[in-house]
Coordinates of C-alpha atoms and ligand atoms in Angstrom, one line a residue:
M227 CA 0.0 0.2 -0.1
F228 CA 1.0 3.6 -0.8
Q229 CA 2.4 5.3 2.4
K230 CA 2.3 9.1 0.8
I231 CA -0.4 10.3 -2.1
L232 CA -0.5 13.5 -4.1
I233 CA -3.5 15.0 -4.5
A234 CA -3.7 16.7 -7.7
N235 CA -6.5 18.8 -7.5
R236 CA -8.6 21.0 -5.4
G237 CA -11.7 22.2 -3.6
E238 CA -14.1 19.7 -1.6
V239 CA -12.9 16.5 -3.8
A240 CA -9.1 17.2 -2.4
L241 CA -10.9 17.0 1.4
R242 CA -12.6 14.3 -0.1
V243 CA -9.7 12.0 -1.0
Q244 CA -7.7 13.3 2.1
R245 CA -10.7 11.5 4.0
T246 CA -9.8 8.0 3.0
C247 CA -6.6 8.5 2.9
R248 CA -6.3 9.3 6.2
E249 CA -8.4 6.2 7.1
L250 CA -6.0 3.7 5.6
G251 CA -3.5 5.5 6.8
I252 CA -2.0 7.1 3.5
R253 CA 0.5 10.9 4.3
T254 CA -1.5 13.3 1.7
V255 CA 0.5 16.3 0.3
A256 CA -2.2 19.2 -1.0
V257 CA -1.1 21.1 -3.6
H258 CA -1.9 24.5 -4.8
S259 CA -2.7 27.6 -6.8
T260 CA -1.5 31.3 -5.0
A261 CA -4.9 31.8 -5.5
D262 CA -5.6 28.4 -2.7
A263 CA -2.9 29.4 0.1
E264 CA -5.7 29.6 2.6
A265 CA -7.4 27.0 0.9
M266 CA -9.2 24.6 3.6
H267 CA -7.1 21.1 1.2
V268 CA -3.8 23.3 1.9
R269 CA -4.4 22.9 5.8
L270 CA -6.0 19.5 6.1
A271 CA -3.2 17.9 4.4
D272 CA 0.3 17.1 5.9
E273 CA 2.4 18.5 3.9
S274 CA 0.9 20.9 0.5
V275 CA 3.5 22.3 -2.7
C276 CA 2.2 25.0 -4.5
I277 CA 2.2 25.3 -7.7
G278 CA 1.9 28.4 -9.9
P279 CA -0.5 31.7 -10.4
P280 CA -4.3 31.4 -10.1
P281 CA -5.0 29.8 -13.7
A282 CA -5.9 26.6 -14.2
R283 CA -3.3 26.2 -17.2
D284 CA -0.1 27.4 -14.9
S285 CA -1.2 25.2 -11.5
Y286 CA -3.3 22.2 -11.6
L287 CA -3.1 21.7 -14.8
N288 CA 0.7 22.2 -15.0
M289 CA 2.1 18.9 -15.0
A290 CA 5.3 19.3 -14.6
A291 CA 5.0 21.6 -11.8
I292 CA 3.0 18.4 -10.0
L293 CA 4.6 16.0 -11.3
S294 CA 8.2 18.1 -10.0
A295 CA 5.8 18.7 -6.0
A296 CA 5.3 14.3 -6.1
I297 CA 8.8 13.7 -6.2
I298 CA 10.5 16.6 -3.7
T299 CA 7.4 14.9 -1.0
G300 CA 8.8 12.0 -1.9
S301 CA 5.3 10.3 -2.9
D302 CA 4.1 7.6 -4.1
A303 CA 1.1 7.7 -5.9
I304 CA -1.2 10.6 -7.5
H305 CA -4.8 11.4 -7.2
P306 CA -6.0 13.4 -10.1
G307 CA -9.9 13.5 -8.5
Y308 CA -12.6 14.5 -11.4
G309 CA -11.8 17.4 -14.0
F310 CA -8.3 18.7 -14.5
L311 CA -6.0 16.0 -15.5
S312 CA -8.0 13.5 -14.9
E313 CA -9.0 11.8 -17.7
N314 CA -5.5 13.3 -19.8
A315 CA -4.3 9.6 -21.0
E316 CA -0.4 12.0 -21.1
F317 CA -0.4 12.7 -17.6
A318 CA -1.4 9.1 -16.5
E319 CA 1.5 8.2 -18.7
M320 CA 4.2 10.9 -17.7
V321 CA 2.8 9.9 -13.4
A322 CA 4.3 5.9 -14.7
A323 CA 7.1 7.2 -16.3
H324 CA 8.2 9.2 -12.9
D325 CA 7.9 5.8 -10.8
L326 CA 4.8 7.2 -9.8
T327 CA 1.9 4.9 -9.6
F328 CA -1.4 7.2 -11.2
I329 CA -4.8 6.7 -9.3
G330 CA -7.2 5.8 -12.1
P331 CA -7.5 4.0 -15.1
A332 CA -4.8 2.4 -17.5
P333 CA -3.3 5.2 -20.4
Q334 CA -4.8 2.6 -22.8
H335 CA -8.3 3.1 -21.5
I336 CA -8.3 6.1 -21.3
R337 CA -7.6 7.1 -24.0
M338 CA -10.0 4.8 -26.0
M339 CA -12.5 6.0 -23.8
G340 CA -11.5 9.7 -24.2
D341 CA -12.5 9.1 -28.4
K342 CA -16.2 9.2 -28.0
I343 CA -16.1 7.2 -31.6
E344 CA -14.1 4.7 -30.4
A345 CA -15.4 4.3 -26.9
K346 CA -19.0 3.7 -28.8
R347 CA -16.8 1.1 -31.4
V348 CA -15.7 -0.9 -28.3
M349 CA -18.4 -1.1 -26.6
A350 CA -20.8 -2.5 -29.5
A351 CA -18.6 -4.7 -30.0
H352 CA -18.8 -6.7 -26.4
G353 CA -22.7 -5.9 -26.0
V354 CA -22.7 -3.1 -25.3
L355 CA -25.6 -1.5 -27.8
P356 CA -25.2 2.4 -28.2
V357 CA -26.9 5.0 -29.7
P358 CA -27.2 4.5 -33.5
G359 CA -24.7 6.5 -35.3
S360 CA -21.6 7.2 -37.7
S361 CA -19.4 4.0 -37.1
R362 CA -16.5 6.3 -38.5
A363 CA -15.9 10.6 -38.1
I364 CA -17.3 12.8 -40.4
T365 CA -15.7 15.5 -42.0
D366 CA -18.1 16.2 -45.1
A367 CA -21.7 16.3 -45.8
R368 CA -22.1 13.9 -48.3
A369 CA -20.8 11.2 -45.7
A370 CA -22.8 13.4 -43.0
E371 CA -26.1 12.4 -45.1
A372 CA -25.9 9.0 -46.3
A373 CA -24.8 8.7 -42.5
A374 CA -28.0 10.1 -41.6
G375 CA -30.4 8.5 -44.3
Q376 CA -29.3 5.4 -43.2
F377 CA -31.0 6.0 -39.6
G378 CA -32.9 8.9 -40.2
Y379 CA -33.6 12.1 -38.8
P380 CA -34.0 14.6 -36.5
V381 CA -30.0 13.6 -35.2
L382 CA -27.0 15.1 -33.6
I383 CA -23.5 15.8 -34.2
K384 CA -21.4 15.3 -31.4
A385 CA -16.9 16.4 -31.1
A386 CA -15.3 12.9 -31.0
A387 CA -12.8 14.9 -28.5
G388 CA -16.2 16.5 -26.8
G389 CA -18.0 15.0 -24.4
G390 CA -19.8 17.3 -21.7
G391 CA -22.2 17.9 -24.6
R392 CA -20.0 21.3 -25.5
G393 CA -20.6 21.5 -29.6
M394 CA -23.0 19.4 -30.0
Q395 CA -25.8 20.5 -33.0
V396 CA -29.3 19.2 -33.7
V397 CA -30.3 18.8 -36.9
Q398 CA -33.8 18.1 -37.9
G399 CA -33.4 17.4 -42.1
P400 CA -30.8 17.3 -44.9
R401 CA -31.5 20.4 -45.5
E402 CA -29.8 22.4 -42.4
L403 CA -27.5 19.8 -42.2
A404 CA -24.1 21.1 -44.4
E405 CA -24.7 24.1 -42.7
R406 CA -24.8 22.6 -39.2
L407 CA -21.9 20.4 -39.5
A408 CA -19.5 23.0 -40.3
L409 CA -20.6 25.0 -37.6
A410 CA -20.2 21.5 -35.3
R411 CA -16.5 20.8 -36.4
A412 CA -15.8 24.6 -35.7
E413 CA -16.7 24.5 -32.8
A414 CA -15.5 21.1 -31.8
G415 CA -11.8 22.4 -33.7
A416 CA -11.7 25.5 -31.2
A417 CA -13.1 23.9 -28.3
F418 CA -11.0 20.6 -28.1
G419 CA -8.0 20.6 -31.1
D420 CA -9.9 18.8 -32.6
D421 CA -12.7 18.9 -35.0
A422 CA -14.1 15.2 -35.6
V423 CA -16.9 15.2 -35.2
Y424 CA -19.7 11.9 -35.6
L425 CA -23.6 11.6 -36.3
E426 CA -26.2 9.9 -33.8
K427 CA -29.4 9.7 -33.8
Y428 CA -31.4 11.9 -31.9
L429 CA -33.5 11.1 -29.2
D430 CA -36.4 14.1 -28.1
R431 CA -36.8 12.8 -24.5
P432 CA -33.9 10.9 -23.1
R433 CA -33.4 10.6 -19.2
H434 CA -29.6 10.5 -18.6
I435 CA -29.1 6.9 -16.4
E436 CA -24.7 6.7 -15.9
L437 CA -23.3 2.9 -14.1
Q438 CA -20.7 3.1 -11.9
V439 CA -18.3 0.3 -12.2
L440 CA -15.1 -1.3 -10.2
A441 CA -12.0 -3.0 -11.5
D442 CA -9.6 -4.7 -9.7
A443 CA -6.0 -6.4 -11.5
A444 CA -7.1 -9.8 -11.1
G445 CA -10.4 -9.3 -13.8
N446 CA -12.6 -9.1 -11.2
V447 CA -15.8 -6.1 -12.6
V448 CA -18.6 -5.0 -10.4
H449 CA -21.4 -2.4 -10.8
L450 CA -22.4 -0.4 -7.7
G451 CA -25.5 0.2 -9.9
E452 CA -27.3 3.5 -11.5
R453 CA -27.5 6.8 -10.4
D454 CA -29.8 9.4 -12.9
C455 CA -28.7 12.7 -14.0
T456 CA -31.5 13.8 -16.0
L457 CA -31.7 17.2 -14.2
Q458 CA -29.2 19.3 -15.7
R459 CA -28.6 22.9 -17.1
R460 CA -26.8 23.8 -20.6
H461 CA -24.9 20.8 -19.7
Q462 CA -24.6 21.1 -16.0
K463 CA -25.3 18.6 -13.6
L464 CA -27.6 19.9 -10.7
L465 CA -28.8 17.0 -8.7
E466 CA -28.6 13.4 -9.3
E467 CA -29.3 10.6 -7.6
A468 CA -29.4 6.9 -6.7
G469 CA -30.6 5.3 -7.8
S470 CA -33.0 6.2 -10.8
P471 CA -36.4 6.8 -10.2
A472 CA -37.3 5.0 -13.7
L473 CA -35.6 2.2 -13.2
A474 CA -36.8 -0.9 -11.5
P475 CA -34.3 -3.9 -10.0
A476 CA -34.6 -6.6 -12.3
E477 CA -33.4 -3.4 -15.8
R478 CA -30.8 -3.0 -13.2
E479 CA -29.1 -6.3 -13.2
R480 CA -29.7 -6.3 -17.0
L481 CA -27.4 -3.3 -17.7
G482 CA -25.1 -4.3 -15.1
T483 CA -24.0 -7.7 -16.2
L484 CA -23.9 -6.5 -20.2
A485 CA -21.3 -3.7 -18.9
T486 CA -19.1 -5.8 -16.3
S487 CA -18.7 -8.8 -18.7
A488 CA -17.3 -5.7 -21.3
L489 CA -15.1 -4.2 -19.4
A490 CA -13.5 -7.3 -18.2
A491 CA -13.6 -8.3 -21.6
I492 CA -11.1 -5.2 -22.1
G493 CA -9.4 -5.6 -19.3
Y494 CA -10.2 -2.0 -17.6
R495 CA -9.0 -1.8 -14.5
N496 CA -9.9 1.1 -11.6
A497 CA -13.4 3.2 -11.4
G498 CA -15.5 4.1 -14.2
T499 CA -19.0 5.6 -14.9
L500 CA -20.5 4.2 -18.3
E501 CA -23.4 7.0 -19.5
F502 CA -26.3 5.8 -21.7
L503 CA -29.5 8.2 -22.1
Y504 CA -32.8 5.9 -21.2
Q505 CA -35.9 6.3 -23.4
D506 CA -38.5 3.9 -24.2
G507 CA -37.8 1.4 -21.8
E508 CA -34.2 1.2 -23.5
F509 CA -31.2 1.5 -22.5
A510 CA -28.1 3.4 -24.9
F511 CA -24.9 3.8 -24.6
I512 CA -23.1 7.3 -25.4
E513 CA -19.9 7.5 -23.4
M514 CA -17.3 6.2 -20.4
N515 CA -16.1 8.2 -18.3
T516 CA -12.7 7.2 -16.3
R517 CA -12.8 9.0 -13.1
L518 CA -14.1 9.6 -10.1
Q519 CA -17.3 11.6 -10.9
V520 CA -19.0 14.5 -8.7
E521 CA -21.9 12.7 -8.2
H522 CA -20.0 9.7 -6.6
P523 CA -21.2 9.8 -2.7
V524 CA -25.3 9.1 -4.0
T525 CA -23.9 5.7 -5.1
E526 CA -21.8 5.2 -1.6
M527 CA -24.7 6.2 0.6
I528 CA -26.5 3.9 -1.3
T529 CA -23.8 0.5 -1.1
G530 CA -21.6 1.6 1.9
I531 CA -18.6 0.9 0.0
D532 CA -16.2 4.1 -0.2
L533 CA -15.1 4.5 -4.2
V534 CA -12.0 6.4 -3.7
R535 CA -10.9 3.8 -1.3
E536 CA -11.6 1.2 -4.0
Q537 CA -9.7 3.5 -6.8
I538 CA -7.0 3.7 -4.1
R539 CA -6.7 0.1 -3.4
I540 CA -7.3 -1.5 -7.0
A541 CA -4.1 1.1 -8.1
A542 CA -2.1 -0.4 -5.1
G543 CA -3.2 -4.0 -6.6
E544 CA -5.6 -5.0 -4.6
P545 CA -7.7 -7.5 -4.7
L546 CA -12.1 -5.7 -4.8
G547 CA -12.7 -8.9 -1.8
Y548 CA -16.3 -8.8 -2.9
R549 CA -18.3 -10.0 -5.9
Q550 CA -21.3 -8.1 -7.3
A551 CA -24.0 -10.8 -4.4
D552 CA -22.2 -9.4 -2.1
I553 CA -23.3 -5.6 -3.1
R554 CA -26.5 -4.8 -1.7
F555 CA -28.2 -1.8 -2.8
D556 CA -30.3 0.5 0.0
G557 CA -32.8 3.1 0.3
H558 CA -32.2 5.9 -1.6
A559 CA -29.6 8.4 -2.0
I560 CA -30.2 13.0 -3.6
E561 CA -26.6 15.3 -4.1
C562 CA -27.5 18.8 -5.0
R563 CA -24.4 20.5 -6.2
I564 CA -24.2 23.5 -4.5
N565 CA -22.7 26.7 -6.8
A566 CA -21.2 29.8 -6.4
E567 CA -24.0 31.4 -8.5
N568 CA -26.9 33.7 -8.1
P569 CA -29.7 30.9 -8.5
I570 CA -31.8 32.9 -11.1
S571 CA -28.8 34.0 -13.4
F572 CA -26.5 31.5 -12.5
V573 CA -24.3 34.6 -12.8
P574 CA -20.5 33.4 -10.9
S575 CA -20.8 35.0 -7.4
P576 CA -17.2 35.1 -6.0
G577 CA -17.1 37.3 -2.4
R578 CA -16.0 36.1 1.2
I579 CA -17.8 33.5 3.7
L580 CA -18.8 35.5 6.3
A581 CA -20.2 32.8 7.9
Y582 CA -21.1 29.1 7.5
H583 CA -23.5 26.3 9.2
S584 CA -24.4 23.7 7.7
P585 CA -27.1 20.5 8.0
G586 CA -26.4 18.0 9.8
G587 CA -28.2 14.8 11.7
L588 CA -29.3 11.0 10.3
G589 CA -28.7 10.5 7.0
V590 CA -26.7 14.4 5.8
R591 CA -23.5 14.3 4.1
V592 CA -21.5 17.9 3.4
D593 CA -18.8 18.0 1.0
S594 CA -17.3 21.1 0.7
A595 CA -13.8 23.2 1.4
L596 CA -16.1 26.3 2.7
Y597 CA -15.8 27.6 5.5
A598 CA -16.1 31.5 7.5
G599 CA -13.4 33.5 6.8
L600 CA -12.7 31.9 3.2
V601 CA -12.6 33.8 -0.2
V602 CA -14.3 32.0 -2.6
T603 CA -12.5 33.2 -6.0
P604 CA -13.8 33.2 -9.7
F605 CA -11.0 31.6 -10.3
Y606 CA -12.2 28.0 -10.3
D607 CA -15.8 25.7 -10.4
S608 CA -17.8 27.5 -8.7
L609 CA -19.4 24.7 -7.1
V610 CA -18.5 25.1 -3.2
A611 CA -20.8 22.3 -1.6
K612 CA -22.4 19.5 -1.4
L613 CA -25.6 18.8 0.1
I614 CA -26.0 14.5 0.0
V615 CA -29.0 12.8 1.6
H616 CA -30.0 9.3 2.4
A617 CA -33.1 8.1 3.4
R618 CA -35.0 4.3 3.1
S619 CA -36.9 5.9 0.3
R620 CA -37.5 8.3 -2.6
A621 CA -39.9 10.5 -1.1
E622 CA -38.1 10.2 2.2
A623 CA -34.8 11.5 0.8
I624 CA -37.1 14.2 -0.7
A625 CA -38.0 15.8 2.9
R626 CA -34.7 14.9 4.5
L627 CA -33.2 17.1 1.4
A628 CA -35.8 20.5 1.9
R629 CA -34.8 20.6 5.7
A630 CA -31.5 20.4 5.1
I631 CA -31.4 23.0 2.9
D632 CA -33.6 25.0 5.8
E633 CA -30.9 24.3 7.3
F634 CA -27.8 25.1 5.5
A635 CA -26.9 28.8 6.1
I636 CA -24.1 29.7 3.7
I637 CA -23.1 33.6 3.8
G638 CA -21.6 36.9 1.9
I639 CA -21.6 35.0 -1.5
E640 CA -24.9 33.9 -3.6
T641 CA -25.4 30.1 -4.0
T642 CA -27.9 27.8 -5.4
L643 CA -29.4 26.5 -2.8
P644 CA -32.9 28.6 -3.2
L645 CA -33.4 26.5 -6.3
F646 CA -33.3 23.4 -4.6
R647 CA -35.4 24.8 -2.0
K648 CA -37.8 25.8 -5.0
I649 CA -37.2 22.4 -6.7
V650 CA -37.7 19.9 -3.9
D651 CA -41.5 21.4 -3.9
V652 CA -42.5 20.7 -7.3
P653 CA -45.4 17.7 -7.9
E654 CA -42.8 16.8 -10.9
F655 CA -39.4 16.5 -9.2
A656 CA -41.7 14.1 -6.5
S657 CA -43.1 11.9 -9.2
G658 CA -39.9 11.4 -11.0
T659 CA -41.3 11.0 -14.6
Y660 CA -39.1 14.7 -16.3
N661 CA -36.4 13.8 -18.6
V662 CA -33.3 15.9 -19.1
H663 CA -35.9 19.1 -21.0
W664 CA -37.1 19.6 -18.0
L665 CA -35.4 21.4 -15.5
E666 CA -34.2 23.9 -18.2
R667 CA -38.3 25.0 -19.0
F668 CA -38.3 25.1 -15.1
V669 CA -35.8 27.1 -14.3
T670 CA -36.4 29.8 -17.2
G671 CA -40.3 29.6 -16.3
T672 CA -41.3 28.1 -19.5
I673 CA -43.5 25.8 -16.7
Ligands
MV4_817 C1 -27.7 12.7 -26.8 C2 -29.4 13.5 -26.5 C3 -29.9 13.0 -27.3 N1 -29.5 12.3 -28.7 N2 -27.9 12.4 -28.2 C4 -25.9 15.8 -23.7 C5 -24.6 15.9 -22.7 C6 -23.5 14.4 -23.9 N3 -23.5 13.4 -22.7 C7 -24.8 13.9 -24.3 N4 -26.5 14.4 -24.6 C8 -26.8 14.4 -25.0 N5 -26.9 13.4 -26.0 C9 -28.6 11.7 -28.6 N6 -28.1 10.8 -29.5 C10 -29.7 14.3 -25.7 C11 -28.3 14.7 -24.9 C12 -28.8 15.5 -23.0 C13 -28.9 17.0 -23.7 C14 -29.5 17.6 -24.5 C15 -30.0 18.7 -25.0 C16 -30.4 19.4 -24.6 C17 -30.0 18.9 -22.7 C18 -29.6 17.9 -22.6 C19 -28.9 17.1 -21.0 C20 -29.2 15.9 -21.2 C21 -28.4 15.5 -22.6

């Protein structure tokens, strides 16, 4: 097992990884930009190293600075958290080249899943059906027309290097195709430095359901059930649940069996998440994420499994030590992502935290690096806290969430807490019958 882990991240996820390291008796090294000198993840680490100025590209994305910090502190492994370098295959390779362990999948699997066309091809070859679409990158309108003709309009153009919805273009019919294709390619090139795009059949009212998996070095693969991330705004998830209000236990079993055997076949290792669109009782694979996800706590709450502990143990070569049949799904969990933003306009709201009180009691968890006196800077993601509740049923979890939101006080900046207080009171939310478009209409006042 590792003696010392460098955590190449900041904020709540840096604390999240530190907590597990402490429980495992592993020392922690924090890295930070000059903007984060007073941050909680620096205060609570055993050691810290300043790696650069505030812009992420000069600090939290600065591979040479992070590797130097790992070497001078005598760290044995690097946990990347989520975002930043967590899905950077080149970084994972550099970590290994310096005789350090990257706590995550092998570079080849990060690279494979980073190419969304390749990810769909590989998963399809192992029996996980993707959304119908083009099997290769599309470069000209004629190839696009031929592909669209095969599975029919409307189609969606996506960036091969993308993910997360950036640069997507819906095409209603053949007359719009050439124009939208040019637009999508230009956007993909500007955003990802790669203008490869692909086409998919556009599903008009899907839910977003994802499956958490764990795979060890010995080839044992288990799933930890699904998360429902249907409530998104502009491709940013706002509220996630485990399990999905739309799914029956038998459907979870069917999906889990398919997905785990596919990942075993490709030799995947560590934690991963398969993303699906779910519409009319059918799952269609769209992407795989090769990192710990922001919404992982809801899975931890219903399974009792510490995902960061499993990531560290797997990276150290230890076996999972349990089988699929040993995993129990207990109750229901909901997470709200609380951002430092105006709850109506979503304009970022940096500033000093003047007072802070977090909720507690049975079934309440808060993952946050906030404290009274901290200055929230405008340099990074606006996520400042995750409020997670767990209860025996979804209805009880919603009631618990409402009271936990009422207890939560974050004074000095604007946050999205008032938006969540509204959502939990809406009958459509309680019914669980919405699709990915519902929240957008709710926040804009269209419904
Ligand atoms: C889709 C889709 C419908 N059809 N793909 C958005 C983020 C990325 N992970 C995948 N996304 C989608 N892919 C096909 N073939 C719908 C979404 C989608 C979405 C689309 C428009 C507006 C809001 C959305 C929210 C979640 C998912």
